[in-house]
């Protein structure tokens, strides 16, 4: 067989997709390949993994899978959307490999396949190199999911087929194609309006369902008649507007307005990709240039939010050179900035932001300057550039919350206190703007207002999820994850970070992928899962670059340094943590880890210089002040001075809201006291540290505190049973899940719904300090 192992056919019409797929698959079958097929169906909400079930049904009898993979596949084919997608993908590949025969997988109309099936197909497609298996996927160019778009494949874009059908057959074919997104009853009603007999339609529909219909393009007048008939019977206003537009031979504002309303309804329903298509069509139907550009801007924003960056960039490139309206310019600039940030691209320079802001007035100018502040913060630009944007913000009168948020992001250390007083009040003012809330979380974190940061990120996550903005939701999740880890919620933080990583990979948000991967690995280190952390870092090693946005590499190096610290590889820890300094905020948060590594590998002087440089940024933060004072205590050669620094560190940390770092401070203080023969004082500090660390499942440091307590002469009781924190029902659910039962199987045993089981596990995981079902067996058996 001469074709590539993965072929993606991108065609506008169903006929072209069917014909091309048939040609390629036919060539494969002639070469001795067996065809396995599945198809996406428009206008339906298929259960999770429905397409995968159709595809694999002919080969399921083979069996022979490892237990974990078999159970995951059974759960998936039973419609369990929560089935471990990695295990399902591995199971599918193993099943294909076990057949020992040449197979061609044909996935038609992937734009309508359920998402779990598509994810598994893409997972398998990347791992076909050593198998006699090929994949053919067909998709509409405008509906191509990001996972399929990023797949390495041979891409075929066939030309439209010839109009060789008889006139009645051509009209039938055009109607079948144009009405694919409408209920069959409505399409048949339109057929009656067009004079098509029910018998003719039924015959064509049968061929269509079998995937063998040949659809011709037809002349323009015939196509317009078909679209007009469909527009008259469509119950969905958005679909009706689209067909009215297609039926028109020219541009009219009424049609464009109908399409724009359809796009806004799609936004309300969380269908960002559909909204992008509606807005783009509205732009094409707009007779006035200003309306066309405004609608292109709406389409670009929806495409970016849906995780379609290439389409969004194309729309921005079309609209930006022609935009003259102040609001449209600000919207275009915002979307361009967000695309650059999520992709890790350099973006505009500060001078370009200033020049653009000069063209605008009022809140539109503030929005561009806010974007410049986000740009400064993300790239940690030099202070003099930040001051230029700060001066322009202060010189522009506005009541927009974006102004206060931008000023807080640019605030120097000595101005943090005044912003911290103002930021909590901005939550209500920014409540309707999820992007404002997202940036408010960043600003609040930068001035160490952790409570406001948590609120803003959680609210923005919920809003982005509600409107289907995946590209933005992963940003909120990664910020929330880092904050939860800092606040001691390790399992919840890990779950958020893993979800952010999955979404970022799906939508191609490279920059967020690096940050989320580093956060996942750091949570895994805290939870004592060193091998998992190492695997996470190795899998995403390509993202360890410092330019143009440093936070991604800083997060990953912090995690790598923390892992080395727990494994007593102190020289490696010092090397990795020293390189976190490229990102000033993360360098400050990791300063105590750096100092601990430095003490063990003899880098006292270098560490002392870094600590004192960091101290200038901690004047208004109890958390950072605690880390600095703890570092000074470790570096101090004088006992009286060291004890004073420890005491100040503990005092600063009491109300900082970061209990795990406070517990580590107590641990280090207790060790210092024990080594100075002050066992009773040491036991007080170590006992409290051990309790906090054990409750949070911070295993490496809890074990260290236990060892120090024993060395101080304390008899340490075994840890309490992990089940003690669970209700009887929760304990039973956790035990059954640990045995490998699916949600559906547990629900049947306990006579409840699978959704109830899922909700119970959502509550159980944080109580046990885990984030996956696979970890339940270890935790419960340890208890």
PDB file of C-alpha atoms in Angstrom, residues 465-682:
ATOM      1  CA  UNK A 465     -16.686  26.971  30.945  1.00  0.00           C
ATOM      2  CA  UNK A 466     -20.249  28.255  30.609  1.00  0.00           C
ATOM      3  CA  UNK A 467     -19.537  29.967  27.283  1.00  0.00           C
ATOM      4  CA  UNK A 468     -17.344  27.137  25.948  1.00  0.00           C
ATOM      5  CA  UNK A 469     -14.114  29.171  25.840  1.00  0.00           C
ATOM      6  CA  UNK A 470     -11.601  26.325  26.197  1.00  0.00           C
ATOM      7  CA  UNK A 471      -8.578  28.453  25.297  1.00  0.00           C
ATOM      8  CA  UNK A 472      -9.311  30.765  28.250  1.00  0.00           C
ATOM      9  CA  UNK A 473     -10.596  28.162  30.713  1.00  0.00           C
ATOM     10  CA  UNK A 474      -7.216  26.412  30.772  1.00  0.00           C
ATOM     11  CA  UNK A 475      -5.599  29.742  31.764  1.00  0.00           C
ATOM     12  CA  UNK A 476      -7.953  30.111  34.732  1.00  0.00           C
ATOM     13  CA  UNK A 477      -7.430  26.487  35.734  1.00  0.00           C
ATOM     14  CA  UNK A 478      -3.643  26.711  35.708  1.00  0.00           C
ATOM     15  CA  UNK A 479      -3.742  29.838  37.913  1.00  0.00           C
ATOM     16  CA  UNK A 480      -6.222  28.229  40.284  1.00  0.00           C
ATOM     17  CA  UNK A 481      -4.109  25.072  40.436  1.00  0.00           C
ATOM     18  CA  UNK A 482      -0.931  26.916  41.440  1.00  0.00           C
ATOM     19  CA  UNK A 483      -2.806  28.843  44.110  1.00  0.00           C
ATOM     20  CA  UNK A 484      -4.424  25.723  45.545  1.00  0.00           C
ATOM     21  CA  UNK A 485      -1.046  24.041  45.843  1.00  0.00           C
ATOM     22  CA  UNK A 486       0.307  27.089  47.665  1.00  0.00           C
ATOM     23  CA  UNK A 487      -2.702  27.004  50.000  1.00  0.00           C
ATOM     24  CA  UNK A 488      -2.229  23.325  50.828  1.00  0.00           C
ATOM     25  CA  UNK A 489      -5.006  21.838  48.655  1.00  0.00           C
ATOM     26  CA  UNK A 490      -2.673  19.440  46.876  1.00  0.00           C
ATOM     27  CA  UNK A 491      -5.140  16.935  45.405  1.00  0.00           C
ATOM     28  CA  UNK A 492      -7.500  19.666  44.169  1.00  0.00           C
ATOM     29  CA  UNK A 493      -4.576  21.645  42.764  1.00  0.00           C
ATOM     30  CA  UNK A 494      -3.263  18.598  40.937  1.00  0.00           C
ATOM     31  CA  UNK A 495      -6.707  17.873  39.465  1.00  0.00           C
ATOM     32  CA  UNK A 496      -7.028  21.460  38.198  1.00  0.00           C
ATOM     33  CA  UNK A 497      -3.520  21.435  36.744  1.00  0.00           C
ATOM     34  CA  UNK A 498      -4.104  18.126  34.958  1.00  0.00           C
ATOM     35  CA  UNK A 499      -7.341  19.425  33.486  1.00  0.00           C
ATOM     36  CA  UNK A 500      -5.616  22.633  32.367  1.00  0.00           C
ATOM     37  CA  UNK A 501      -2.908  20.548  30.703  1.00  0.00           C
ATOM     38  CA  UNK A 502      -5.445  18.360  28.876  1.00  0.00           C
ATOM     39  CA  UNK A 503      -7.366  21.370  27.567  1.00  0.00           C
ATOM     40  CA  UNK A 504      -4.177  23.216  26.566  1.00  0.00           C
ATOM     41  CA  UNK A 505      -2.965  20.178  24.612  1.00  0.00           C
ATOM     42  CA  UNK A 506      -6.330  19.891  22.881  1.00  0.00           C
ATOM     43  CA  UNK A 507      -6.463  23.540  21.770  1.00  0.00           C
ATOM     44  CA  UNK A 508      -2.742  23.870  21.056  1.00  0.00           C
ATOM     45  CA  UNK A 509      -2.040  26.473  23.786  1.00  0.00           C
ATOM     46  CA  UNK A 510       1.701  25.776  23.957  1.00  0.00           C
ATOM     47  CA  UNK A 511       2.500  28.322  26.627  1.00  0.00           C
ATOM     48  CA  UNK A 512      -0.222  27.113  28.969  1.00  0.00           C
ATOM     49  CA  UNK A 513       0.885  23.530  28.387  1.00  0.00           C
ATOM     50  CA  UNK A 514       4.334  24.338  29.801  1.00  0.00           C
ATOM     51  CA  UNK A 515       2.966  26.167  32.847  1.00  0.00           C
ATOM     52  CA  UNK A 516       0.378  23.469  33.565  1.00  0.00           C
ATOM     53  CA  UNK A 517       2.898  20.643  33.124  1.00  0.00           C
ATOM     54  CA  UNK A 518       5.238  22.312  35.629  1.00  0.00           C
ATOM     55  CA  UNK A 519       2.376  22.777  38.084  1.00  0.00           C
ATOM     56  CA  UNK A 520       1.298  19.134  37.689  1.00  0.00           C
ATOM     57  CA  UNK A 521       4.853  17.957  38.369  1.00  0.00           C
ATOM     58  CA  UNK A 522       5.200  20.223  41.408  1.00  0.00           C
ATOM     59  CA  UNK A 523       1.972  18.868  42.915  1.00  0.00           C
ATOM     60  CA  UNK A 524       3.180  15.333  42.259  1.00  0.00           C
ATOM     61  CA  UNK A 525       6.422  16.082  44.115  1.00  0.00           C
ATOM     62  CA  UNK A 526       4.496  17.449  47.093  1.00  0.00           C
ATOM     63  CA  UNK A 527       2.360  14.301  47.152  1.00  0.00           C
ATOM     64  CA  UNK A 528       5.413  12.053  47.116  1.00  0.00           C
ATOM     65  CA  UNK A 529       4.918  10.829  43.566  1.00  0.00           C
ATOM     66  CA  UNK A 530       8.459  11.467  42.348  1.00  0.00           C
ATOM     67  CA  UNK A 531       8.436   9.018  39.392  1.00  0.00           C
ATOM     68  CA  UNK A 532       5.200  10.559  38.102  1.00  0.00           C
ATOM     69  CA  UNK A 533       6.713  14.045  38.372  1.00  0.00           C
ATOM     70  CA  UNK A 534       9.796  12.937  36.463  1.00  0.00           C
ATOM     71  CA  UNK A 535       7.649  11.420  33.703  1.00  0.00           C
ATOM     72  CA  UNK A 536       5.583  14.619  33.465  1.00  0.00           C
ATOM     73  CA  UNK A 537       8.690  16.759  33.085  1.00  0.00           C
ATOM     74  CA  UNK A 538      10.285  14.414  30.554  1.00  0.00           C
ATOM     75  CA  UNK A 539       7.132  14.242  28.436  1.00  0.00           C
ATOM     76  CA  UNK A 540       7.076  18.030  28.156  1.00  0.00           C
ATOM     77  CA  UNK A 541      10.819  18.629  27.941  1.00  0.00           C
ATOM     78  CA  UNK A 542      10.401  20.466  24.624  1.00  0.00           C
ATOM     79  CA  UNK A 543       8.655  23.306  26.486  1.00  0.00           C
ATOM     80  CA  UNK A 544      11.676  24.103  28.683  1.00  0.00           C
ATOM     81  CA  UNK A 545      12.639  27.338  26.949  1.00  0.00           C
ATOM     82  CA  UNK A 546      12.952  30.747  28.581  1.00  0.00           C
ATOM     83  CA  UNK A 547      11.935  33.005  25.690  1.00  0.00           C
ATOM     84  CA  UNK A 548       9.810  34.895  24.942  1.00  0.00           C
ATOM     85  CA  UNK A 549       7.692  34.130  28.024  1.00  0.00           C
ATOM     86  CA  UNK A 550       9.647  32.846  31.005  1.00  0.00           C
ATOM     87  CA  UNK A 551       6.921  31.496  33.279  1.00  0.00           C
ATOM     88  CA  UNK A 552       6.589  28.166  31.461  1.00  0.00           C
ATOM     89  CA  UNK A 553      10.251  27.238  31.899  1.00  0.00           C
ATOM     90  CA  UNK A 554      10.253  28.703  35.433  1.00  0.00           C
ATOM     91  CA  UNK A 555       7.381  26.449  36.529  1.00  0.00           C
ATOM     92  CA  UNK A 556       9.048  23.377  35.085  1.00  0.00           C
ATOM     93  CA  UNK A 557      12.465  24.167  36.562  1.00  0.00           C
ATOM     94  CA  UNK A 558      10.906  24.857  39.946  1.00  0.00           C
ATOM     95  CA  UNK A 559       9.268  21.425  39.824  1.00  0.00           C
ATOM     96  CA  UNK A 560      12.517  19.804  38.681  1.00  0.00           C
ATOM     97  CA  UNK A 561      14.476  21.538  41.457  1.00  0.00           C
ATOM     98  CA  UNK A 562      11.910  20.583  44.097  1.00  0.00           C
ATOM     99  CA  UNK A 563      12.060  16.955  42.932  1.00  0.00           C
ATOM    100  CA  UNK A 564      15.866  16.983  43.190  1.00  0.00           C
ATOM    101  CA  UNK A 565      15.585  18.477  46.683  1.00  0.00           C
ATOM    102  CA  UNK A 566      13.329  15.649  47.901  1.00  0.00           C
ATOM    103  CA  UNK A 567      15.728  13.112  46.368  1.00  0.00           C
ATOM    104  CA  UNK A 568      18.731  14.785  48.066  1.00  0.00           C
ATOM    105  CA  UNK A 569      20.352  15.657  44.731  1.00  0.00           C
ATOM    106  CA  UNK A 570      21.276  19.056  46.087  1.00  0.00           C
ATOM    107  CA  UNK A 571      23.658  20.177  43.319  1.00  0.00           C
ATOM    108  CA  UNK A 572      20.975  19.447  40.704  1.00  0.00           C
ATOM    109  CA  UNK A 573      18.402  21.258  42.837  1.00  0.00           C
ATOM    110  CA  UNK A 574      20.646  24.327  43.084  1.00  0.00           C
ATOM    111  CA  UNK A 575      21.215  24.353  39.310  1.00  0.00           C
ATOM    112  CA  UNK A 576      17.543  24.061  38.430  1.00  0.00           C
ATOM    113  CA  UNK A 577      16.253  26.504  41.046  1.00  0.00           C
ATOM    114  CA  UNK A 578      18.890  29.079  40.110  1.00  0.00           C
ATOM    115  CA  UNK A 579      17.427  29.169  36.622  1.00  0.00           C
ATOM    116  CA  UNK A 580      13.959  29.985  37.966  1.00  0.00           C
ATOM    117  CA  UNK A 581      15.320  33.531  38.481  1.00  0.00           C
ATOM    118  CA  UNK A 582      14.448  34.329  34.846  1.00  0.00           C
ATOM    119  CA  UNK A 583      10.860  34.815  36.120  1.00  0.00           C
ATOM    120  CA  UNK A 584      10.887  37.213  39.068  1.00  0.00           C
ATOM    121  CA  UNK A 585       7.588  36.168  40.668  1.00  0.00           C
ATOM    122  CA  UNK A 586       8.315  32.423  40.555  1.00  0.00           C
ATOM    123  CA  UNK A 587      11.876  33.079  41.725  1.00  0.00           C
ATOM    124  CA  UNK A 588      10.491  34.805  44.840  1.00  0.00           C
ATOM    125  CA  UNK A 589       8.067  31.944  45.547  1.00  0.00           C
ATOM    126  CA  UNK A 590      10.867  29.360  45.236  1.00  0.00           C
ATOM    127  CA  UNK A 591      13.552  31.313  47.142  1.00  0.00           C
ATOM    128  CA  UNK A 592      13.418  29.100  50.263  1.00  0.00           C
ATOM    129  CA  UNK A 593      13.787  25.933  48.156  1.00  0.00           C
ATOM    130  CA  UNK A 594      16.832  27.503  46.471  1.00  0.00           C
ATOM    131  CA  UNK A 595      18.334  28.387  49.842  1.00  0.00           C
ATOM    132  CA  UNK A 596      17.828  24.879  51.233  1.00  0.00           C
ATOM    133  CA  UNK A 597      19.635  23.411  48.214  1.00  0.00           C
ATOM    134  CA  UNK A 598      22.420  26.001  48.535  1.00  0.00           C
ATOM    135  CA  UNK A 599      23.074  25.137  52.197  1.00  0.00           C
ATOM    136  CA  UNK A 600      23.548  21.470  51.331  1.00  0.00           C
ATOM    137  CA  UNK A 601      25.923  22.080  48.412  1.00  0.00           C
ATOM    138  CA  UNK A 602      28.016  24.940  49.807  1.00  0.00           C
ATOM    139  CA  UNK A 603      26.603  27.877  47.836  1.00  0.00           C
ATOM    140  CA  UNK A 604      25.998  30.074  50.907  1.00  0.00           C
ATOM    141  CA  UNK A 605      27.371  33.344  49.514  1.00  0.00           C
ATOM    142  CA  UNK A 606      25.577  33.122  46.166  1.00  0.00           C
ATOM    143  CA  UNK A 607      22.328  32.221  47.895  1.00  0.00           C
ATOM    144  CA  UNK A 608      22.680  35.100  50.373  1.00  0.00           C
ATOM    145  CA  UNK A 609      22.971  37.613  47.521  1.00  0.00           C
ATOM    146  CA  UNK A 610      19.842  36.215  45.856  1.00  0.00           C
ATOM    147  CA  UNK A 611      17.896  36.232  49.136  1.00  0.00           C
ATOM    148  CA  UNK A 612      18.701  39.867  49.863  1.00  0.00           C
ATOM    149  CA  UNK A 613      17.795  40.869  46.316  1.00  0.00           C
ATOM    150  CA  UNK A 614      14.464  39.082  46.740  1.00  0.00           C
ATOM    151  CA  UNK A 615      13.831  40.714  50.118  1.00  0.00           C
ATOM    152  CA  UNK A 616      13.188  44.053  48.408  1.00  0.00           C
ATOM    153  CA  UNK A 617       9.991  42.602  46.892  1.00  0.00           C
ATOM    154  CA  UNK A 618       8.513  41.179  50.109  1.00  0.00           C
ATOM    155  CA  UNK A 619       7.597  44.294  52.069  1.00  0.00           C
ATOM    156  CA  UNK A 620       3.852  43.705  51.901  1.00  0.00           C
ATOM    157  CA  UNK A 621       3.615  39.915  51.722  1.00  0.00           C
ATOM    158  CA  UNK A 622       3.535  37.672  54.763  1.00  0.00           C
ATOM    159  CA  UNK A 623       4.124  34.609  52.603  1.00  0.00           C
ATOM    160  CA  UNK A 624       7.226  35.949  50.839  1.00  0.00           C
ATOM    161  CA  UNK A 625       8.510  37.548  54.042  1.00  0.00           C
ATOM    162  CA  UNK A 626       8.285  34.127  55.707  1.00  0.00           C
ATOM    163  CA  UNK A 627      10.297  32.540  52.900  1.00  0.00           C
ATOM    164  CA  UNK A 628      12.965  35.246  53.071  1.00  0.00           C
ATOM    165  CA  UNK A 629      13.286  35.043  56.861  1.00  0.00           C
ATOM    166  CA  UNK A 630      13.455  31.247  56.702  1.00  0.00           C
ATOM    167  CA  UNK A 631      16.200  31.538  54.115  1.00  0.00           C
ATOM    168  CA  UNK A 632      18.116  34.020  56.262  1.00  0.00           C
ATOM    169  CA  UNK A 633      17.832  31.649  59.228  1.00  0.00           C
ATOM    170  CA  UNK A 634      19.325  28.777  57.215  1.00  0.00           C
ATOM    171  CA  UNK A 635      22.192  30.974  55.997  1.00  0.00           C
ATOM    172  CA  UNK A 636      22.910  32.655  59.334  1.00  0.00           C
ATOM    173  CA  UNK A 637      26.040  31.445  61.104  1.00  0.00           C
ATOM    174  CA  UNK A 638      25.074  32.976  64.437  1.00  0.00           C
ATOM    175  CA  UNK A 639      22.671  31.008  66.675  1.00  0.00           C
ATOM    176  CA  UNK A 640      20.969  34.064  68.137  1.00  0.00           C
ATOM    177  CA  UNK A 641      20.521  35.594  64.706  1.00  0.00           C
ATOM    178  CA  UNK A 642      19.215  32.349  63.202  1.00  0.00           C
ATOM    179  CA  UNK A 643      16.651  31.918  65.982  1.00  0.00           C
ATOM    180  CA  UNK A 644      15.449  35.497  65.526  1.00  0.00           C
ATOM    181  CA  UNK A 645      15.001  34.902  61.792  1.00  0.00           C
ATOM    182  CA  UNK A 646      13.078  31.673  62.445  1.00  0.00           C
ATOM    183  CA  UNK A 647      10.792  33.430  64.891  1.00  0.00           C
ATOM    184  CA  UNK A 648      10.127  36.257  62.449  1.00  0.00           C
ATOM    185  CA  UNK A 649       9.456  33.699  59.700  1.00  0.00           C
ATOM    186  CA  UNK A 650       6.892  31.913  61.869  1.00  0.00           C
ATOM    187  CA  UNK A 651       5.234  35.198  62.835  1.00  0.00           C
ATOM    188  CA  UNK A 652       4.997  36.320  59.189  1.00  0.00           C
ATOM    189  CA  UNK A 653       3.618  32.948  58.100  1.00  0.00           C
ATOM    190  CA  UNK A 654       0.829  32.667  60.670  1.00  0.00           C
ATOM    191  CA  UNK A 655      -1.670  34.670  58.617  1.00  0.00           C
ATOM    192  CA  UNK A 656      -0.116  34.236  55.167  1.00  0.00           C
ATOM    193  CA  UNK A 657      -2.599  31.587  54.025  1.00  0.00           C
ATOM    194  CA  UNK A 658       0.114  29.143  52.896  1.00  0.00           C
ATOM    195  CA  UNK A 659       0.033  26.403  55.573  1.00  0.00           C
ATOM    196  CA  UNK A 660       2.418  23.954  53.909  1.00  0.00           C
ATOM    197  CA  UNK A 661       5.248  26.474  53.677  1.00  0.00           C
ATOM    198  CA  UNK A 662       4.562  27.416  57.300  1.00  0.00           C
ATOM    199  CA  UNK A 663       4.777  23.723  58.205  1.00  0.00           C
ATOM    200  CA  UNK A 664       8.094  23.417  56.345  1.00  0.00           C
ATOM    201  CA  UNK A 665       9.347  26.434  58.280  1.00  0.00           C
ATOM    202  CA  UNK A 666       8.396  24.695  61.531  1.00  0.00           C
ATOM    203  CA  UNK A 667      10.101  21.527  60.307  1.00  0.00           C
ATOM    204  CA  UNK A 668      13.375  23.331  59.604  1.00  0.00           C
ATOM    205  CA  UNK A 669      13.151  25.263  62.872  1.00  0.00           C
ATOM    206  CA  UNK A 670      12.502  22.014  64.770  1.00  0.00           C
ATOM    207  CA  UNK A 671      15.506  20.357  63.136  1.00  0.00           C
ATOM    208  CA  UNK A 672      17.660  23.372  64.021  1.00  0.00           C
ATOM    209  CA  UNK A 673      16.482  23.217  67.656  1.00  0.00           C
ATOM    210  CA  UNK A 674      17.062  19.458  67.928  1.00  0.00           C
ATOM    211  CA  UNK A 675      20.630  19.786  66.691  1.00  0.00           C
ATOM    212  CA  UNK A 676      21.220  22.323  69.450  1.00  0.00           C
ATOM    213  CA  UNK A 677      20.045  19.821  72.087  1.00  0.00           C
ATOM    214  CA  UNK A 678      16.731  21.619  72.666  1.00  0.00           C
ATOM    215  CA  UNK A 679      14.618  18.494  72.171  1.00  0.00           C
ATOM    216  CA  UNK A 680      11.491  19.697  73.988  1.00  0.00           C
ATOM    217  CA  UNK A 681      11.276  22.912  71.949  1.00  0.00           C
ATOM    218  CA  UNK A 682      12.010  20.922  68.810  1.00  0.00           C
TER     219      UNK A 682
END
